[in-house]
Coordinates of C-alpha atoms in Angstrom, one line a residue:
M1 CA 0.0 0.0 0.0
K2 CA 2.8 2.4 0.9
K3 CA 4.6 1.6 -2.4
L4 CA 1.4 2.3 -4.3
L5 CA 1.0 5.7 -2.6
I6 CA 4.6 6.6 -3.3
A7 CA 4.2 5.6 -7.0
A8 CA 1.0 7.6 -7.3
L9 CA 2.7 10.7 -5.8
L10 CA 5.7 10.2 -8.1
F11 CA 3.4 10.0 -11.1
V12 CA 1.5 13.1 -10.2
G13 CA 4.8 15.0 -9.7
I14 CA 6.2 13.9 -13.0
A15 CA 2.9 14.7 -14.8
G16 CA 2.9 18.2 -13.3
F17 CA 6.5 18.8 -14.2
A18 CA 5.8 17.7 -17.8
Q19 CA 3.0 20.2 -18.2
D20 CA 5.3 23.0 -17.0
R21 CA 7.9 22.1 -19.5
R22 CA 5.7 22.8 -22.5
E23 CA 7.8 24.6 -24.9
K24 CA 7.4 28.3 -25.3
L25 CA 7.9 29.3 -28.9
T26 CA 8.6 32.8 -30.2
P27 CA 6.1 34.3 -32.7
E28 CA 8.5 33.6 -35.5
Q29 CA 8.9 29.9 -34.5
R30 CA 5.1 29.6 -34.2
N31 CA 4.7 31.1 -37.7
E32 CA 7.3 28.7 -39.1
K33 CA 5.6 25.7 -37.4
Q34 CA 2.2 26.7 -38.7
L35 CA 3.6 27.3 -42.2
Q36 CA 5.2 23.8 -42.2
K37 CA 1.9 22.3 -41.1
L38 CA -0.1 24.1 -43.8
T39 CA 2.6 23.2 -46.4
S40 CA 2.3 19.5 -45.6
E41 CA -1.5 19.5 -45.3
L42 CA -2.3 21.6 -48.3
T43 CA 0.8 20.8 -50.4
L44 CA 1.7 24.5 -51.0
D45 CA 4.2 25.4 -53.7
A46 CA 7.1 27.8 -53.0
S47 CA 5.2 30.9 -54.2
Q48 CA 2.2 30.0 -52.0
Q49 CA 4.6 29.4 -49.0
A50 CA 6.1 32.8 -49.4
Q51 CA 2.7 34.5 -49.5
V52 CA 1.3 32.5 -46.6
K53 CA 4.5 33.2 -44.6
Q54 CA 3.9 36.9 -45.1
L55 CA 0.2 36.6 -44.2
L56 CA 1.1 34.7 -41.0
A57 CA 3.7 37.4 -40.1
E58 CA 1.1 40.1 -40.5
R59 CA -1.4 38.3 -38.4
S60 CA 1.2 37.6 -35.7
A61 CA 2.1 41.2 -35.5
K62 CA -1.5 42.3 -35.1
A63 CA -2.1 39.6 -32.5
E64 CA 1.0 40.8 -30.5
K65 CA -0.3 44.4 -30.6
L66 CA -3.7 43.3 -29.4
R67 CA -2.1 41.2 -26.6
E68 CA -0.1 44.2 -25.4
E69 CA -3.2 46.5 -25.4
R70 CA -5.1 43.9 -23.4
K71 CA -2.2 43.5 -21.0
E72 CA -2.0 47.3 -20.5
R73 CA -5.8 47.5 -19.9
K74 CA -5.6 44.7 -17.4
E75 CA -2.8 46.3 -15.5
S76 CA -4.7 49.6 -15.3
N77 CA -7.8 47.7 -14.2
T78 CA -10.1 49.3 -16.8
K79 CA -12.9 47.2 -18.2
P80 CA -14.1 47.8 -21.8
T81 CA -17.5 49.3 -22.2
A82 CA -20.2 47.5 -24.2
E83 CA -19.5 49.7 -27.2
E84 CA -15.8 48.9 -27.0
R85 CA -16.5 45.2 -26.8
A86 CA -18.9 45.4 -29.8
A87 CA -16.3 47.4 -31.8
F88 CA -13.6 44.9 -30.9
K89 CA -15.8 42.0 -32.0
K90 CA -16.6 43.8 -35.3
Q91 CA -12.9 44.4 -35.8
M92 CA -12.1 40.7 -35.2
E93 CA -14.8 39.7 -37.7
D94 CA -13.5 42.1 -40.3
E95 CA -9.9 40.8 -39.9
A96 CA -11.1 37.2 -40.1
A97 CA -13.0 38.0 -43.3
A98 CA -9.9 39.9 -44.7
N99 CA -7.7 36.9 -43.8
D100 CA -10.1 34.5 -45.4
A101 CA -10.1 36.6 -48.6
K102 CA -6.3 36.7 -48.7
M103 CA -6.1 32.9 -48.2
K104 CA -8.7 32.4 -51.0
S105 CA -6.5 34.5 -53.4
I106 CA -3.4 32.5 -52.4
L107 CA -4.7 29.0 -52.5
K108 CA -6.2 26.9 -55.3
T109 CA -9.8 26.0 -55.0
D110 CA -9.3 22.5 -53.6
Q111 CA -6.6 23.8 -51.2
Y112 CA -8.9 26.6 -50.0
T113 CA -11.8 24.1 -49.4
K114 CA -9.4 21.9 -47.4
W115 CA -8.1 24.9 -45.5
K116 CA -11.7 25.9 -44.6
T117 CA -12.4 22.4 -43.4
L118 CA -9.2 22.5 -41.2
Q119 CA -10.3 25.8 -39.8
E120 CA -13.7 24.4 -38.8
E121 CA -12.1 21.4 -37.2
K122 CA -9.8 23.7 -35.2
K123 CA -12.8 25.8 -34.2
D124 CA -14.7 22.7 -33.0
K125 CA -11.7 21.5 -31.1
M126 CA -11.4 24.9 -29.3
R127 CA -15.1 24.8 -28.4
D128 CA -14.7 21.4 -26.9
K129 CA -11.7 22.5 -24.8
M130 CA -13.7 25.5 -23.6
K131 CA -16.6 23.3 -22.6
E132 CA -14.2 21.1 -20.6
R133 CA -12.7 24.1 -18.9
K134 CA -16.1 25.4 -17.9
E135 CA -17.1 21.9 -16.6
K136 CA -14.0 21.8 -14.4
I137 CA -14.9 25.0 -12.7

């Protein structure tokens, strides 16, 4: 019984340590990893890779800017008004539509269809994760 308890504690400690060791990637490394994934899943040619790489860099820069703004707002303890939240939601929808249009212009029809499918799967996966988080609370 004592050995079982020690083994269980050891397992929990190792599992906790493994979660903390999740690698932290720089924005450039994340972009490169995403580009490699898209290249393999959509079989992008060199020209498409260059265009997608540029698009990922633009998106990453915008996301970093938004992250900084959110961090500043959190540090100053100011909550956004309903109008600000609505404007932000509209801005995000507009950017998503613009990103979608750019990807459509870069990719061939079959690649674009596959990309949209991958996006939907990713969205569903995120919804499931959010449900799990809410259930834990």
